[in-house]
């Protein structure tokens, strides 16, 4: 593809106007929105309003003026993006904490089933939290198998199949329908981690018949650093599962101030403590951008952006580790390179921000809301040049920072 062809695609791109709703620093090509989404202009305003007006002037009255209801309201807005009903999603805590709540609840759902089954190389926190969750349920264990062995490892002892829908490194995507069916055929629940899927690709939890899900607010949803996460429980499970973090915000009557815990009906029982209002304000503004987005258009554009960058990598012999078939992947592209860390640093110095994942992966997020075809073409041009000129060989790029 030529730069002119990329320009022509931009000229007919229905999503192009959304770019203006984000703050994008000049001179930066930001291809890391799968790790920390860009700042929506409205989020900066929403945090300012929540601070100066709601907190500053309305003070405690604000709890009854939108704060208390925010976890359900924002959850309801996320629902459309993941194929859920509005009363099946709630926002709060982190993805890690929500994983813990749902895994323990799933283990307790059927005393005959004691195993959490997951994939080796899953996102670290998913496996770490699973390890912690089994410690809370007598007899429980964690079985971690290679990706290709997951389906065959389902059995009569499986309580819950824990999978990350889109793999954070490779972008490989599980077939949600097929794996949900397989889990159900074995009598197990399925918990989907949608952190790299929500806002990246069309997701249909309801259509797949999924039981449980969690996901991140600060990646493709653009909710800001450490944004509250979301949690999904299919309606049919809502009154049968209970959170092990039985805090007062999940109580049926938090302001009755009684000693005994009684879970609230619906999704409210998954709340633990007081919602993080300022983070929620930023997240809600990020989510509101999605109100105008056609997810089929989003996904079609993501596929085009992938092709542009894939072709640039192929031109200099870079090994792409992401699936080529669009329906087998998420919305990022990863290449393997023996000097991936230094290559990533060299590109950042040139204004192209991607990221590095140990030991040899360089990863680029494709976020169609604020990346144009030209942006990705330019990113590909920088990538081609950096690989061809061995830009990574500069010793300055070899020094590893603590946080990558
Ligand atoms: C980003 C990500 C998380 C993040 O969890 P936090 O609790 O927000 O740190 C969890 N799981 C997956 C699969 C992720 O990609």
Tab-separated table of C-alpha atoms and ligand atoms in Angstrom:
chain	number	residue	atom	x	y	z
A	1	UNK	CA	0.000	0.000	0.000
A	2	UNK	CA	1.180	3.516	-0.789
A	3	UNK	CA	0.666	6.615	1.344
A	4	UNK	CA	-1.781	7.877	-1.299
A	5	UNK	CA	-3.841	4.710	-0.983
A	6	UNK	CA	-3.898	5.091	2.803
A	7	UNK	CA	-5.082	8.701	2.348
A	8	UNK	CA	-7.846	7.531	0.058
A	9	UNK	CA	-9.058	5.084	2.709
A	10	UNK	CA	-9.089	7.889	5.284
A	11	UNK	CA	-11.184	10.052	2.985
A	12	UNK	CA	-14.045	7.544	3.079
A	13	UNK	CA	-13.565	6.386	6.702
A	14	UNK	CA	-16.812	6.857	8.647
A	15	UNK	CA	-14.901	6.663	11.949
A	16	UNK	CA	-12.393	9.383	11.000
A	17	UNK	CA	-14.270	12.238	12.770
A	18	UNK	CA	-13.910	10.456	16.141
A	19	UNK	CA	-10.193	11.180	16.180
A	20	UNK	CA	-10.920	14.787	17.194
A	21	UNK	CA	-12.485	13.548	20.381
A	22	UNK	CA	-9.092	12.426	21.661
A	23	UNK	CA	-6.016	14.274	22.869
A	24	UNK	CA	-3.140	13.029	20.727
A	25	UNK	CA	0.235	14.681	21.293
A	26	UNK	CA	1.802	16.090	18.124
A	27	UNK	CA	4.734	14.141	16.739
A	28	UNK	CA	3.597	10.883	18.316
A	29	UNK	CA	2.181	7.861	16.520
A	30	UNK	CA	0.406	6.109	19.362
A	31	UNK	CA	0.071	2.381	18.734
A	32	UNK	CA	-0.205	1.364	22.367
A	33	UNK	CA	-3.899	1.991	22.968
A	34	UNK	CA	-4.325	-1.700	23.736
A	35	UNK	CA	-2.314	-1.108	26.899
A	36	UNK	CA	-3.399	2.410	27.874
A	37	UNK	CA	-6.083	3.967	25.697
A	38	UNK	CA	-5.657	7.612	24.640
A	39	UNK	CA	-7.286	10.435	26.608
A	40	UNK	CA	-10.792	11.358	25.406
A	41	UNK	CA	-11.208	15.140	25.586
A	42	UNK	CA	-14.495	14.619	27.399
A	43	UNK	CA	-12.746	12.564	30.093
A	44	UNK	CA	-10.563	15.489	31.110
A	45	UNK	CA	-13.704	17.636	31.361
A	46	UNK	CA	-15.637	14.972	33.253
A	47	UNK	CA	-12.910	14.620	35.875
A	48	UNK	CA	-12.768	18.399	36.242
A	49	UNK	CA	-16.544	18.546	36.707
A	50	UNK	CA	-16.582	15.660	39.165
A	51	UNK	CA	-13.846	17.372	41.146
A	52	UNK	CA	-14.725	21.052	41.201
A	53	UNK	CA	-18.515	20.952	40.942
A	54	UNK	CA	-19.628	17.580	42.292
A	55	UNK	CA	-17.018	17.128	44.999
A	56	UNK	CA	-16.182	20.807	45.536
A	57	UNK	CA	-19.661	22.294	45.613
A	58	UNK	CA	-22.239	19.576	45.969
A	59	UNK	CA	-20.105	17.631	48.428
A	60	UNK	CA	-21.821	14.622	49.971
A	61	UNK	CA	-25.101	15.384	48.178
A	62	UNK	CA	-23.427	14.103	45.007
A	63	UNK	CA	-23.859	10.519	46.152
A	64	UNK	CA	-27.548	10.910	45.383
A	65	UNK	CA	-26.850	12.927	42.247
A	66	UNK	CA	-25.274	10.187	40.145
A	67	UNK	CA	-22.327	8.856	42.115
A	68	UNK	CA	-24.038	5.942	43.842
A	69	UNK	CA	-25.614	4.686	40.665
A	70	UNK	CA	-22.485	4.979	38.506
A	71	UNK	CA	-21.379	1.294	38.704
A	72	UNK	CA	-24.723	0.121	37.270
A	73	UNK	CA	-25.119	3.053	34.849
A	74	UNK	CA	-21.658	2.683	33.312
A	75	UNK	CA	-22.005	-1.108	33.303
A	76	UNK	CA	-25.203	-0.702	31.320
A	77	UNK	CA	-23.348	1.382	28.742
A	78	UNK	CA	-20.577	-1.210	28.395
A	79	UNK	CA	-23.160	-3.972	27.878
A	80	UNK	CA	-23.768	-3.135	24.218
A	81	UNK	CA	-20.057	-3.449	23.451
A	82	UNK	CA	-19.877	-7.021	24.728
A	83	UNK	CA	-23.254	-8.386	23.668
A	84	UNK	CA	-24.773	-8.332	27.151
A	85	UNK	CA	-28.031	-7.005	28.597
A	86	UNK	CA	-27.788	-3.767	30.548
A	87	UNK	CA	-28.551	-5.490	33.834
A	88	UNK	CA	-25.812	-8.076	33.345
A	89	UNK	CA	-22.812	-5.755	33.698
A	90	UNK	CA	-21.477	-3.725	36.605
A	91	UNK	CA	-18.343	-1.608	36.989
A	92	UNK	CA	-16.002	-1.556	39.934
A	93	UNK	CA	-12.673	-2.680	41.394
A	94	UNK	CA	-9.949	-3.972	39.083
A	95	UNK	CA	-9.989	-6.813	36.586
A	96	UNK	CA	-7.838	-8.796	39.031
A	97	UNK	CA	-10.278	-8.301	41.919
A	98	UNK	CA	-13.246	-9.141	39.702
A	99	UNK	CA	-11.543	-12.325	38.519
A	100	UNK	CA	-11.111	-13.342	42.145
A	101	UNK	CA	-14.773	-12.727	42.984
A	102	UNK	CA	-16.057	-14.726	40.024
A	103	UNK	CA	-13.576	-17.595	40.298
A	104	UNK	CA	-14.336	-18.206	43.978
A	105	UNK	CA	-18.068	-17.920	43.311
A	106	UNK	CA	-17.788	-20.404	40.424
A	107	UNK	CA	-15.833	-22.869	42.577
A	108	UNK	CA	-18.504	-22.670	45.250
A	109	UNK	CA	-21.374	-23.176	42.804
A	110	UNK	CA	-21.038	-26.974	42.682
A	111	UNK	CA	-19.155	-28.900	45.407
A	112	UNK	CA	-18.594	-31.809	42.996
A	113	UNK	CA	-16.448	-29.643	40.728
A	114	UNK	CA	-13.186	-28.356	42.123
A	115	UNK	CA	-10.947	-27.426	39.193
A	116	UNK	CA	-10.228	-24.114	37.523
A	117	UNK	CA	-8.961	-24.899	34.022
A	118	UNK	CA	-6.884	-22.339	32.149
A	119	UNK	CA	-4.285	-21.834	29.489
A	120	UNK	CA	-0.489	-21.777	29.997
A	121	UNK	CA	0.801	-18.349	29.057
A	122	UNK	CA	-2.469	-16.664	29.960
A	123	UNK	CA	-2.112	-13.068	31.174
A	124	UNK	CA	-0.158	-13.353	34.441
A	125	UNK	CA	-2.742	-11.859	36.783
A	126	UNK	CA	-5.388	-14.338	35.588
A	127	UNK	CA	-3.245	-17.292	36.654
A	128	UNK	CA	-1.998	-15.589	39.825
A	129	UNK	CA	-5.533	-14.774	40.916
A	130	UNK	CA	-6.668	-18.313	40.083
A	131	UNK	CA	-3.888	-19.587	42.342
A	132	UNK	CA	-5.175	-17.339	45.119
A	133	UNK	CA	-8.790	-18.351	44.519
A	134	UNK	CA	-8.141	-22.096	44.915
A	135	UNK	CA	-6.553	-21.340	48.291
A	136	UNK	CA	-9.927	-20.030	49.450
A	137	UNK	CA	-11.978	-23.113	48.551
A	138	UNK	CA	-11.193	-26.468	50.223
A	139	UNK	CA	-10.159	-29.132	47.719
A	140	UNK	CA	-9.901	-26.727	44.802
A	141	UNK	CA	-7.063	-26.879	42.311
A	142	UNK	CA	-5.804	-25.089	39.239
A	143	UNK	CA	-5.071	-26.969	36.030
A	144	UNK	CA	-3.049	-25.077	33.439
A	145	UNK	CA	-2.538	-26.723	30.061
A	146	UNK	CA	-1.181	-25.728	26.650
A	147	UNK	CA	-3.570	-23.845	24.395
A	148	UNK	CA	-4.134	-26.819	22.129
A	149	UNK	CA	-4.994	-29.077	25.068
A	150	UNK	CA	-7.596	-26.858	26.747
A	151	UNK	CA	-10.692	-28.359	25.202
A	152	UNK	CA	-9.580	-31.931	25.838
A	153	UNK	CA	-8.795	-31.124	29.482
A	154	UNK	CA	-12.413	-30.232	30.288
A	155	UNK	CA	-13.941	-32.901	32.490
A	156	UNK	CA	-16.449	-33.805	35.209
A	157	UNK	CA	-14.226	-32.102	37.806
A	158	UNK	CA	-14.024	-28.766	35.935
A	159	UNK	CA	-15.829	-26.015	37.803
A	160	UNK	CA	-14.864	-23.164	35.523
A	161	UNK	CA	-12.940	-22.677	32.300
A	162	UNK	CA	-10.997	-19.412	32.545
A	163	UNK	CA	-9.879	-18.039	29.195
A	164	UNK	CA	-8.657	-14.708	27.914
A	165	UNK	CA	-10.610	-14.148	24.733
A	166	UNK	CA	-7.826	-12.270	22.902
A	167	UNK	CA	-4.280	-13.198	23.907
A	168	UNK	CA	-2.337	-10.180	25.133
A	169	UNK	CA	0.861	-11.203	23.358
A	170	UNK	CA	-0.072	-12.926	20.132
A	171	UNK	CA	-3.572	-11.435	19.613
A	172	UNK	CA	-4.852	-14.991	19.028
A	173	UNK	CA	-8.578	-15.127	19.678
A	174	UNK	CA	-10.511	-18.069	21.057
A	175	UNK	CA	-13.695	-19.101	19.308
A	176	UNK	CA	-16.050	-17.943	22.057
A	177	UNK	CA	-19.047	-19.901	20.776
A	178	UNK	CA	-17.159	-23.178	20.407
A	179	UNK	CA	-15.313	-23.034	23.731
A	180	UNK	CA	-18.424	-21.967	25.618
A	181	UNK	CA	-20.278	-24.917	24.081
A	182	UNK	CA	-17.437	-27.281	24.980
A	183	UNK	CA	-17.355	-26.057	28.592
A	184	UNK	CA	-21.111	-26.442	28.905
A	185	UNK	CA	-21.011	-29.913	27.363
A	186	UNK	CA	-18.602	-30.862	30.169
A	187	UNK	CA	-20.934	-29.281	32.726
A	188	UNK	CA	-18.515	-26.432	33.510
A	189	UNK	CA	-18.977	-22.680	33.654
A	190	UNK	CA	-16.927	-20.426	31.439
A	191	UNK	CA	-15.341	-17.124	32.475
A	192	UNK	CA	-14.088	-14.914	29.646
A	193	UNK	CA	-11.481	-12.243	30.282
A	194	UNK	CA	-12.326	-9.589	27.684
A	195	UNK	CA	-9.504	-7.170	28.561
A	196	UNK	CA	-8.100	-7.212	25.013
A	197	UNK	CA	-11.474	-7.704	23.316
A	198	UNK	CA	-13.896	-5.116	24.714
A	199	UNK	CA	-13.828	-2.122	22.401
A	200	UNK	CA	-11.464	-3.970	20.080
A	201	UNK	CA	-13.658	-6.495	18.289
A	202	UNK	CA	-17.374	-7.281	18.240
A	203	UNK	CA	-18.123	-9.536	21.231
A	204	UNK	CA	-21.385	-11.363	21.827
A	205	UNK	CA	-21.487	-12.907	25.298
A	206	UNK	CA	-25.220	-13.428	25.111
A	207	UNK	CA	-25.081	-15.038	21.688
A	208	UNK	CA	-22.352	-17.422	22.843
A	209	UNK	CA	-24.309	-18.311	25.987
A	210	UNK	CA	-21.342	-17.278	28.151
A	211	UNK	CA	-21.731	-17.446	31.926
A	212	UNK	CA	-19.225	-14.974	33.339
A	213	UNK	CA	-16.834	-12.306	32.100
A	214	UNK	CA	-14.511	-9.574	33.268
A	215	UNK	CA	-12.557	-6.874	31.457
A	216	UNK	CA	-10.434	-3.838	31.660
A	217	UNK	CA	-11.535	-0.183	31.491
A	218	UNK	CA	-8.238	1.434	30.540
A	219	UNK	CA	-7.291	-0.398	27.340
A	220	UNK	CA	-9.523	-0.159	24.248
A	221	UNK	CA	-12.295	1.443	26.319
A	222	UNK	CA	-10.102	4.507	27.011
A	223	UNK	CA	-11.169	4.878	30.653
A	224	UNK	CA	-7.830	6.183	31.944
A	225	UNK	CA	-4.957	4.708	33.959
A	226	UNK	CA	-6.235	2.199	36.497
A	227	UNK	CA	-9.862	2.767	35.412
A	228	UNK	CA	-12.466	0.632	37.201
A	229	UNK	CA	-13.041	-2.723	35.505
A	230	UNK	CA	-16.269	-4.433	34.477
A	231	UNK	CA	-17.842	-7.701	35.460
A	232	UNK	CA	-20.563	-9.697	33.704
A	233	UNK	CA	-22.827	-12.409	35.091
A	234	UNK	CA	-25.481	-13.954	32.821
A	235	UNK	CA	-28.959	-13.370	34.232
A	236	UNK	CA	-29.543	-17.060	34.875
A	237	UNK	CA	-26.629	-17.085	37.358
A	238	UNK	CA	-27.259	-13.807	39.100
A	239	UNK	CA	-29.220	-15.152	42.044
A	240	UNK	CA	-27.211	-18.376	42.322
A	241	UNK	CA	-23.700	-16.974	42.738
A	242	UNK	CA	-22.420	-14.708	45.470
A	243	UNK	CA	-19.278	-12.640	45.850
A	244	UNK	CA	-16.665	-13.744	48.376
A	245	UNK	CA	-15.866	-10.051	48.873
A	246	UNK	CA	-19.121	-9.487	50.699
A	247	UNK	CA	-18.816	-5.766	51.272
A	248	UNK	CA	-21.512	-3.313	52.228
A	249	UNK	CA	-21.972	-1.885	48.718
A	250	UNK	CA	-23.085	-5.352	47.616
A	251	UNK	CA	-25.529	-5.649	50.510
A	252	UNK	CA	-29.255	-5.695	49.835
A	253	UNK	CA	-29.649	-2.700	52.183
A	254	UNK	CA	-26.288	-1.011	52.713
A	255	UNK	CA	-27.783	1.864	54.637
A	256	UNK	CA	-29.746	-0.318	57.041
A	257	UNK	CA	-26.381	-0.728	58.809
A	258	UNK	CA	-27.149	-4.260	59.984
A	259	UNK	CA	-24.562	-6.781	61.164
A	260	UNK	CA	-25.414	-9.702	58.895
A	261	UNK	CA	-24.533	-9.769	55.201
A	262	UNK	CA	-27.361	-10.306	52.745
A	263	UNK	CA	-26.428	-10.044	49.036
A	264	UNK	CA	-28.294	-7.530	46.899
A	265	UNK	CA	-30.294	-8.899	43.980
A	266	UNK	CA	-28.897	-8.598	40.452
A	267	UNK	CA	-25.404	-7.329	39.721
A	268	UNK	CA	-25.155	-5.029	42.735
A	269	UNK	CA	-23.926	-7.919	44.909
A	270	UNK	CA	-20.628	-7.872	43.007
A	271	UNK	CA	-19.741	-4.485	44.407
A	272	UNK	CA	-17.577	-4.560	47.509
A	273	UNK	CA	-16.747	-1.072	48.744
A	274	UNK	CA	-17.426	2.536	47.852
A	275	UNK	CA	-17.017	3.201	44.114
A	276	UNK	CA	-13.959	5.158	42.904
A	277	UNK	CA	-15.921	8.168	41.704
A	278	UNK	CA	-13.164	10.131	39.956
A	279	UNK	CA	-11.954	7.102	38.012
A	280	UNK	CA	-15.546	6.287	37.166
A	281	UNK	CA	-16.071	9.805	35.772
A	282	UNK	CA	-13.160	9.383	33.348
A	283	UNK	CA	-14.292	5.892	32.373
A	284	UNK	CA	-17.858	6.992	31.712
A	285	UNK	CA	-16.645	9.756	29.387
A	286	UNK	CA	-14.494	7.192	27.571
A	287	UNK	CA	-17.440	4.825	27.245
A	288	UNK	CA	-19.726	7.589	25.978
A	289	UNK	CA	-17.508	7.995	22.907
A	290	UNK	CA	-18.617	4.483	21.948
A	291	UNK	CA	-22.270	5.481	21.748
A	292	UNK	CA	-21.700	6.636	18.160
A	293	UNK	CA	-19.577	3.703	17.047
A	294	UNK	CA	-20.748	0.944	14.745
A	295	UNK	CA	-18.753	-2.081	15.922
A	296	UNK	CA	-18.863	-3.760	12.504
A	297	UNK	CA	-17.270	-0.644	10.987
A	298	UNK	CA	-14.726	-0.562	13.783
A	299	UNK	CA	-13.735	-4.132	13.133
A	300	UNK	CA	-13.529	-3.671	9.350
A	301	UNK	CA	-11.172	-0.730	9.877
A	302	UNK	CA	-9.071	-2.679	12.366
A	303	UNK	CA	-8.585	-5.373	9.743
A	304	UNK	CA	-7.384	-2.774	7.221
A	305	UNK	CA	-4.969	-1.275	9.741
A	306	UNK	CA	-3.638	-4.751	10.460
A	307	UNK	CA	-2.987	-5.378	6.773
A	308	UNK	CA	-1.073	-2.112	6.393
A	309	UNK	CA	1.274	-2.863	9.282
A	310	UNK	CA	1.557	-6.523	8.434
A	311	UNK	CA	2.709	-5.663	4.913
A	312	UNK	CA	5.309	-3.228	6.272
A	313	UNK	CA	6.728	-5.911	8.586
A	314	UNK	CA	6.727	-8.530	5.855
A	315	UNK	CA	8.662	-6.186	3.557
A	316	UNK	CA	11.656	-6.406	5.925
A	317	UNK	CA	11.187	-10.048	6.849
A	318	UNK	CA	9.664	-9.517	10.318
A	319	UNK	CA	7.952	-12.622	11.682
A	320	UNK	CA	4.324	-11.841	12.500
A	321	UNK	CA	3.076	-13.981	15.410
A	322	UNK	CA	-0.537	-12.776	15.165
A	323	UNK	CA	-3.071	-14.780	13.155
A	324	UNK	CA	-3.582	-13.548	9.613
A	325	UNK	CA	-7.253	-14.564	9.510
A	326	UNK	CA	-9.226	-11.625	10.968
A	327	UNK	CA	-11.726	-13.805	12.827
A	328	UNK	CA	-8.856	-15.557	14.635
A	329	UNK	CA	-7.366	-12.439	16.204
A	330	UNK	CA	-7.957	-9.290	18.217
A	331	UNK	CA	-7.013	-5.711	17.380
A	332	UNK	CA	-3.263	-5.679	17.787
A	333	UNK	CA	-0.348	-7.050	15.825
A	334	UNK	CA	2.787	-8.639	17.245
A	335	UNK	CA	6.092	-9.365	15.598
A	336	UNK	CA	8.973	-11.492	16.845
A	337	UNK	CA	12.451	-9.990	16.709
A	338	UNK	CA	15.611	-11.093	18.567
A	339	UNK	CA	16.203	-7.467	19.624
A	340	UNK	CA	12.556	-6.600	20.200
A	341	UNK	CA	13.245	-4.482	23.287
A	342	UNK	CA	15.864	-2.281	21.630
A	343	UNK	CA	13.822	-2.088	18.439
A	344	UNK	CA	10.861	-0.841	20.453
A	345	UNK	CA	13.037	1.789	22.152
A	346	UNK	CA	14.463	2.914	18.799
A	347	UNK	CA	10.934	3.364	17.454
A	348	UNK	CA	9.802	5.307	20.514
A	349	UNK	CA	12.750	7.656	19.939
A	350	UNK	CA	11.380	8.192	16.409
A	351	UNK	CA	7.892	8.960	17.730
A	352	UNK	CA	6.262	5.565	17.239
A	353	UNK	CA	4.985	4.191	20.555
A	354	UNK	CA	4.367	0.463	20.625
A	355	UNK	CA	5.418	-1.928	23.349
A	356	UNK	CA	7.653	-4.840	24.128
A	357	UNK	CA	6.607	-8.107	25.684
A	358	UNK	CA	9.202	-10.469	27.053
A	359	UNK	CA	11.247	-12.027	25.630
A	360	UNK	CA	11.120	-11.146	21.932
A	361	UNK	CA	7.780	-9.595	20.993
A	362	UNK	CA	7.118	-6.069	19.717
A	363	UNK	CA	3.443	-5.239	19.801
A	364	UNK	CA	1.313	-2.533	18.192
A	365	UNK	CA	-2.255	-1.705	19.185
A	366	UNK	CA	-4.686	-0.930	16.363
A	367	UNK	CA	-7.292	1.475	17.728
A	368	UNK	CA	-9.593	2.571	14.892
A	369	UNK	CA	-11.237	5.336	16.957
A	370	UNK	CA	-8.170	7.538	16.851
A	371	UNK	CA	-5.724	6.005	14.374
A	372	UNK	CA	-6.001	6.822	10.687
A	373	UNK	CA	-4.813	4.641	7.861
A	374	UNK	CA	-2.111	7.234	7.252
A	375	UNK	CA	-0.940	6.978	10.861
A	376	UNK	CA	-0.516	3.253	10.536
A	377	UNK	CA	1.131	3.630	7.137
A	378	UNK	CA	3.671	6.024	8.704
A	379	UNK	CA	4.156	3.623	11.595
A	380	UNK	CA	4.875	0.876	9.077
A	381	UNK	CA	7.351	3.127	7.307
A	382	UNK	CA	9.232	3.784	10.563
A	383	UNK	CA	9.177	0.084	11.406
A	384	UNK	CA	10.551	-0.870	7.996
A	385	UNK	CA	13.312	1.681	8.241
A	386	UNK	CA	14.258	0.762	11.823
A	387	UNK	CA	14.538	-2.923	10.989
A	388	UNK	CA	16.371	-2.339	7.707
A	389	UNK	CA	18.934	0.018	9.295
A	390	UNK	CA	19.288	-2.113	12.449
A	391	UNK	CA	18.346	0.908	14.552
A	392	UNK	CA	18.160	-1.412	17.557
A	393	UNK	CA	21.951	-1.861	17.558
A	394	UNK	CA	22.516	1.527	19.258
A	395	UNK	CA	23.612	0.659	22.835
A	396	UNK	CA	21.394	3.442	24.211
A	397	UNK	CA	18.342	1.351	23.293
A	398	UNK	CA	19.521	-1.805	25.040
A	399	UNK	CA	19.161	-0.528	28.619
A	400	UNK	CA	16.020	-2.007	30.131
A	401	UNK	CA	13.769	0.245	32.204
A	402	UNK	CA	11.950	-1.222	35.205
A	403	UNK	CA	8.536	-0.728	33.622
A	404	UNK	CA	8.166	-1.531	29.966
B	1	LIG	C1	-4.733	-5.894	31.157
B	1	LIG	C2	-5.248	-7.197	31.630
B	1	LIG	C3	-5.599	-7.379	32.957
B	1	LIG	C4	-5.386	-6.259	33.940
B	1	LIG	O1	-5.773	-6.512	35.230
B	1	LIG	P1	-5.679	-5.342	36.302
B	1	LIG	O2	-6.310	-5.890	37.490
B	1	LIG	O3	-6.346	-4.154	35.721
B	1	LIG	O4	-4.230	-5.021	36.501
B	1	LIG	C5	-6.121	-8.603	33.333
B	1	LIG	N1	-6.274	-9.610	32.435
B	1	LIG	C6	-5.924	-9.451	31.138
B	1	LIG	C7	-6.122	-10.558	30.180
B	1	LIG	C8	-5.390	-8.252	30.702
B	1	LIG	O5	-5.029	-8.100	29.433
